[in-house]
CSV table of C-alpha atoms in Angstrom, one decimal:
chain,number,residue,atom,x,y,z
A,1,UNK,CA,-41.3,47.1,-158.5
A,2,UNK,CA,-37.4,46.0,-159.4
A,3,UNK,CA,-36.2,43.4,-157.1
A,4,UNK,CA,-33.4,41.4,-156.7
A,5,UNK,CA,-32.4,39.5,-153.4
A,6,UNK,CA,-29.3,37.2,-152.9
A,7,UNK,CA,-29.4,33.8,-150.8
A,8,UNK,CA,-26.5,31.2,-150.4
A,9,UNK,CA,-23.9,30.0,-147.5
A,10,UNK,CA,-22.7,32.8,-144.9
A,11,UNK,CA,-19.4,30.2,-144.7
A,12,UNK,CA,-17.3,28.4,-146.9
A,13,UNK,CA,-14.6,26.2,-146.5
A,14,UNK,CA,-11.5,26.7,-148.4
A,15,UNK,CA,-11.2,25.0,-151.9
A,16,UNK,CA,-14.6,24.2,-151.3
A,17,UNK,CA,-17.8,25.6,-153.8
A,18,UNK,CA,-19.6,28.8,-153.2
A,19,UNK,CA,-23.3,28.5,-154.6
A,20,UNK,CA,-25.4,32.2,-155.0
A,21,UNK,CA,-28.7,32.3,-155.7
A,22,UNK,CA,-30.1,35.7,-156.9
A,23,UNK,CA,-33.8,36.1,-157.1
A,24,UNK,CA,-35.4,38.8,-159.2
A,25,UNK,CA,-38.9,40.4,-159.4
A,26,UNK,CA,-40.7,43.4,-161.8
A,27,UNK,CA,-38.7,42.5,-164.5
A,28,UNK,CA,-37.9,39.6,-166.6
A,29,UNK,CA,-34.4,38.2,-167.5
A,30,UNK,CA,-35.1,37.6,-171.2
A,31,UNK,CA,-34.9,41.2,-171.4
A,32,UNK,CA,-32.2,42.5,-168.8
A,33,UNK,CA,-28.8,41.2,-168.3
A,34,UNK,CA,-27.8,40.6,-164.0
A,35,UNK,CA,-24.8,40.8,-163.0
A,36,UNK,CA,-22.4,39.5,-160.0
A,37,UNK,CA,-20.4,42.2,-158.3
A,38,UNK,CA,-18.7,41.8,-155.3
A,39,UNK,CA,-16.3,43.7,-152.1
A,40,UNK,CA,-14.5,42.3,-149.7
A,41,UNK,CA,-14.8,44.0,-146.3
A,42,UNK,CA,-13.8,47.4,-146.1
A,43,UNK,CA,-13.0,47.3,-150.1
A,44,UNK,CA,-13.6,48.6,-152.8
A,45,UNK,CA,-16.3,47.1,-155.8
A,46,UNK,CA,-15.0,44.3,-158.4
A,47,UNK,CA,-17.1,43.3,-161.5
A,48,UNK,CA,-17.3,39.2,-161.4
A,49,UNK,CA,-19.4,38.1,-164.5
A,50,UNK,CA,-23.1,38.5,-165.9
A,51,UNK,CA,-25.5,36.7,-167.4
A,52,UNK,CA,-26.8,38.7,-170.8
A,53,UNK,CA,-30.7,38.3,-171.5
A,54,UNK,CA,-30.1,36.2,-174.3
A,55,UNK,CA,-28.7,33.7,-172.3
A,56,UNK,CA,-24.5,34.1,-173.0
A,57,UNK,CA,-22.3,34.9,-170.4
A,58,UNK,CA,-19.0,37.2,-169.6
A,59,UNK,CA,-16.5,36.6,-166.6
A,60,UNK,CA,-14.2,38.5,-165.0
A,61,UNK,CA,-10.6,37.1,-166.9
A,62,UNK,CA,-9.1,36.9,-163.2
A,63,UNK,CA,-12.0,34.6,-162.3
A,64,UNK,CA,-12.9,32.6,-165.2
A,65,UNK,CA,-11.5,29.6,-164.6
A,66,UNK,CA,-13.7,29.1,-161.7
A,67,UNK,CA,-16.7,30.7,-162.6
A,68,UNK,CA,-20.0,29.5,-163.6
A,69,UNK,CA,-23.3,31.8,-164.3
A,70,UNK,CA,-26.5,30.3,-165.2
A,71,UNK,CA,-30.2,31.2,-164.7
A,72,UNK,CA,-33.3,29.6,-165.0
A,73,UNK,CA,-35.9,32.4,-166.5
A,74,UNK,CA,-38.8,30.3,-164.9
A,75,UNK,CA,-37.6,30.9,-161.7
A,76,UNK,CA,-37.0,34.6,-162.3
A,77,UNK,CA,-33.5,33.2,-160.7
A,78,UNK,CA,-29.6,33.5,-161.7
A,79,UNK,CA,-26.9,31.4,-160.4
A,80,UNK,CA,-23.5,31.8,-159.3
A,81,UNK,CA,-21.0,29.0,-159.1
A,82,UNK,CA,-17.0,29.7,-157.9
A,83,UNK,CA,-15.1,26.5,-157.4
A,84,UNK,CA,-11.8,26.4,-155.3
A,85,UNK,CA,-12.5,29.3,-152.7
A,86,UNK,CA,-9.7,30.8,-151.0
A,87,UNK,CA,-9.9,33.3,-148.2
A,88,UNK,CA,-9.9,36.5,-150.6
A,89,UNK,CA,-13.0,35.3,-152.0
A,90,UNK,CA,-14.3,36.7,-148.9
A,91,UNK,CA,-16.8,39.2,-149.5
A,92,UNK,CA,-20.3,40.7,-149.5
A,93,UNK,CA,-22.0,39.1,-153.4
A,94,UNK,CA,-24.2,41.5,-154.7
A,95,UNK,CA,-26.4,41.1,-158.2
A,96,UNK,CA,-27.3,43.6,-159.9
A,97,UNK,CA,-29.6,44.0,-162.7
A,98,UNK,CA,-28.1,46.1,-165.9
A,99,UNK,CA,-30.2,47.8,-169.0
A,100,UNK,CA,-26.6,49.5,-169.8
A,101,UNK,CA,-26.1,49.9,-166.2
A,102,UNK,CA,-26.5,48.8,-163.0
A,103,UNK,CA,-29.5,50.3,-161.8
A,104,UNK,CA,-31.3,47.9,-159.5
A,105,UNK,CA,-29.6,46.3,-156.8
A,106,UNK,CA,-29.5,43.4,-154.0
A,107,UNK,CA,-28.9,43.6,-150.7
A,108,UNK,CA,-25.8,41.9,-150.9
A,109,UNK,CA,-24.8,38.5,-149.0
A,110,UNK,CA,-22.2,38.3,-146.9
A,111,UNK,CA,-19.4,35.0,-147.9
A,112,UNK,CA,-16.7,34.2,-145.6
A,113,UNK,CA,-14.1,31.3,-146.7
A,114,UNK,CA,-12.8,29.8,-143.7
A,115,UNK,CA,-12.2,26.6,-141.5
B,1,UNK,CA,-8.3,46.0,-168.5
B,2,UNK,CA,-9.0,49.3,-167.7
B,3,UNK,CA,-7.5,51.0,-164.9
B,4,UNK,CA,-10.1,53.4,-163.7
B,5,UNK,CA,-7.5,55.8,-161.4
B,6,UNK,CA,-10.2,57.5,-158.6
B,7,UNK,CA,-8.9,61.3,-156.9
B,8,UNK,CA,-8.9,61.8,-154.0
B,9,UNK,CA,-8.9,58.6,-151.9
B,10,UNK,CA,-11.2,60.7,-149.3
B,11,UNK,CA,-12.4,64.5,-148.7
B,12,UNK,CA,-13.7,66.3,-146.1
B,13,UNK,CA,-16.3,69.8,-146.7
B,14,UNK,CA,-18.8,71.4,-145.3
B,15,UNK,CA,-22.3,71.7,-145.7
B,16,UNK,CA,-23.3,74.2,-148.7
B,17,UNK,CA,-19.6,73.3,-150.0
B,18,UNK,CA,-19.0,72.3,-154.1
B,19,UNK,CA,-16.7,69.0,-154.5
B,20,UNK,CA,-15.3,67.6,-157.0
B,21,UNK,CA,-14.2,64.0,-157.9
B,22,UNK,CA,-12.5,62.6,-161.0
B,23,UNK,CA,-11.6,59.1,-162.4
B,24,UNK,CA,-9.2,59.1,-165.1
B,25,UNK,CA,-9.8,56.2,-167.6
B,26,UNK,CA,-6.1,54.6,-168.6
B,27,UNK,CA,-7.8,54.6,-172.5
B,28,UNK,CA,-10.6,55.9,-174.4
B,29,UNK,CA,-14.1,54.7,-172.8
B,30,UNK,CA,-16.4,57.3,-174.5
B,31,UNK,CA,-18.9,58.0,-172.4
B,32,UNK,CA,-19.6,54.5,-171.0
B,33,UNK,CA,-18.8,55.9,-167.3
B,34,UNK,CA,-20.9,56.0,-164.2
B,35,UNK,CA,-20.8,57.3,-160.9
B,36,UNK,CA,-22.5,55.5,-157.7
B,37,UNK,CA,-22.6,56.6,-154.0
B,38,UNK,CA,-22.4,53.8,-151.3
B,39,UNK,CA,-23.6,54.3,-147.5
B,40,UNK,CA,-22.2,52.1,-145.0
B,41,UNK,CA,-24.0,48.5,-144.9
B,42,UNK,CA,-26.2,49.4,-148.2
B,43,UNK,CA,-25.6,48.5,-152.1
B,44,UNK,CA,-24.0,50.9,-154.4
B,45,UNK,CA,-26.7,53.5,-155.8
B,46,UNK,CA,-26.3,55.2,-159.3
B,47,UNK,CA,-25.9,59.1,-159.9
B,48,UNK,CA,-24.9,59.2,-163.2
B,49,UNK,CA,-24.4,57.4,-166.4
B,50,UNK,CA,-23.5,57.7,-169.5
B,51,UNK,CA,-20.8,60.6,-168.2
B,52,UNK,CA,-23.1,63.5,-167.7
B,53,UNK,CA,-27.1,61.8,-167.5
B,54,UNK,CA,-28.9,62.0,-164.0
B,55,UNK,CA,-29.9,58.8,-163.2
B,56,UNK,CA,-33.7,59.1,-161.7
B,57,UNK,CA,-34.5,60.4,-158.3
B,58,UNK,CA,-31.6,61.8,-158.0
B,59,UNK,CA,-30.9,65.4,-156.7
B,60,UNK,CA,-29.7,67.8,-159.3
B,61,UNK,CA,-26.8,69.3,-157.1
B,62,UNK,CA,-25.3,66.2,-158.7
B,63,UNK,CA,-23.5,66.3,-162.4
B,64,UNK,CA,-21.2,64.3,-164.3
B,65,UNK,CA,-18.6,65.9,-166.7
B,66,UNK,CA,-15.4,64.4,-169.2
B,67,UNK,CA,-12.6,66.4,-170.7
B,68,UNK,CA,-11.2,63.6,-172.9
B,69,UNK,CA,-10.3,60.0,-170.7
B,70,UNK,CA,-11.4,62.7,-167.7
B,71,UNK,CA,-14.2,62.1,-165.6
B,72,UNK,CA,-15.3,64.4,-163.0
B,73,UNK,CA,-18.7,64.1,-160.6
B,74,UNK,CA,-19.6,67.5,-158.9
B,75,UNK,CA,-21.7,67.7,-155.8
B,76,UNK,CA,-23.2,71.4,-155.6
B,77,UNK,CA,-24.5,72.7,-152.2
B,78,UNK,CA,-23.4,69.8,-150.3
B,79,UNK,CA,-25.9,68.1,-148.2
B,80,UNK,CA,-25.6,65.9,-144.6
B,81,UNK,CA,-26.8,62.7,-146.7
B,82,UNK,CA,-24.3,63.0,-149.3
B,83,UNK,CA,-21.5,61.1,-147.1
B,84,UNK,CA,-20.6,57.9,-148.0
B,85,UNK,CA,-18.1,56.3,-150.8
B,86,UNK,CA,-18.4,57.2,-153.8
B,87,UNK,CA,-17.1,54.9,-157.4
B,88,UNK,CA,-17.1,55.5,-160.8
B,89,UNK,CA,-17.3,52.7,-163.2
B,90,UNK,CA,-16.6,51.9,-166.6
B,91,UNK,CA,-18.8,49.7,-168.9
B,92,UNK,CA,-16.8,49.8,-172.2
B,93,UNK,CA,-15.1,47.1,-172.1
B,94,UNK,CA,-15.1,43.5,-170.3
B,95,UNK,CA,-13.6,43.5,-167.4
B,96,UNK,CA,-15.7,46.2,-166.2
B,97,UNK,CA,-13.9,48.5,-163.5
B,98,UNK,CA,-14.3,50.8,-160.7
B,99,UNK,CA,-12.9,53.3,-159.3
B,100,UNK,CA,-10.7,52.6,-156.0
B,101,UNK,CA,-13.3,55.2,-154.2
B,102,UNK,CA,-13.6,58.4,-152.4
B,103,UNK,CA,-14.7,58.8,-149.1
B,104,UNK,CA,-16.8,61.6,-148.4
B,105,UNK,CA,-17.4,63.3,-145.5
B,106,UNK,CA,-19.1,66.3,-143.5
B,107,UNK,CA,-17.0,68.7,-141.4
């Protein structure tokens, strides 16, 4: 069946560089997009990028600068990279896999940027 | 970017009860609008896509509806498990959006 669990740091310092992990099963990525959504506590949902299955990748315009989304299809795995994390990064990271829309979800990982 | 403007922030009924909540889209999105109900400490689940489709497993008391950049999700005979938050989204154009969310609860 569709599966798709997150992994990475529970705690970030500030300015410092968050690194996701989403691992999928039951479907392959050279024929689904995923995609990073995430909600800070007690928030409400916010669309940060995806990776398409043919390998290109969108961002968020409020987040691009810091961004990275990669994947390797081997792994069944996509990658998130955000560089210079301030405390309203803080949030729970979900991926998501998409055939139009999001139909499959993580769990979610809890991120907290703090010293 | 597409402001996706959620009514009401939060609701209250009663079991057996028909709500209603809409998202208005701030320009045309066609029918590239979801719906998704969240329960405390879970991920987001879909309803409905594509405006007015079921998405599968999902009770019928549910529907999805638009009158122009209107979007409207209607829960018929409401049930104990339909609290929780509830989003619409919109997939037309990149940055996608949600809703800000309605909280739903049981009297």
């Amino acid at each position: 069946q569709v599966q798709l669990k997150e992994s990475g740091p529970g705690l970030v310092q500030p300015s410092q560089t968050l690194s996701l992990t989403c691992t999928v099963s039951g479907f392959s990525l050279t024929s689904n997009s995923v995609h990073w959504v995430r909600q800070p506590p007690g928030k409400g949902l916010e669309w940060v990028g995806a990776i398409w299955s043919g390998g290109s990748t969108d961002y968020n315009s409020a987040l691009k600068s810091r961004l990275s989304i990669s994947r390797d299809t081997s792994k069944s795995q996509v990658f998130l990279k955000m560089n210079s994390l301030q405390t309203e990064d803080t949030a729970i990271y979900f991926c998501t896999r998409s055939r139009n829309w999001f139909d499959y979800w993580g769990q979610g990982v809890m991120v907290t940027v703090s010293s | 970017d597409i402001q996706m403007t959620q009514s009401p922030a939060s609701l209250s009924a009663s079991p057996e009860e028909i709500v209603t909540i809409t998202c208005q889209a701030s320009q045309d999105i066609g029918n590239w609008l979801a719906w998704y109900q969240q329960k405390p400490g879970k991920s987001p689940q879909l309803l409905i896509y594509s405006a007015t489709s079921l998405a599968d497993g999902i009770p019928s008391r549910f529907s999805g509806s638009r009158s122009g950049t209107q979007y409207s999700l209607k829960i018929s005979r409401l049930q104990v498990e339909d609290t929780g938050i509830y989003y619409c989204l919109q997939r037309y154009s990149n940055p996608y959006t949600f809703g800000a969310g309605t909280k739903l609860e049981l009297k």
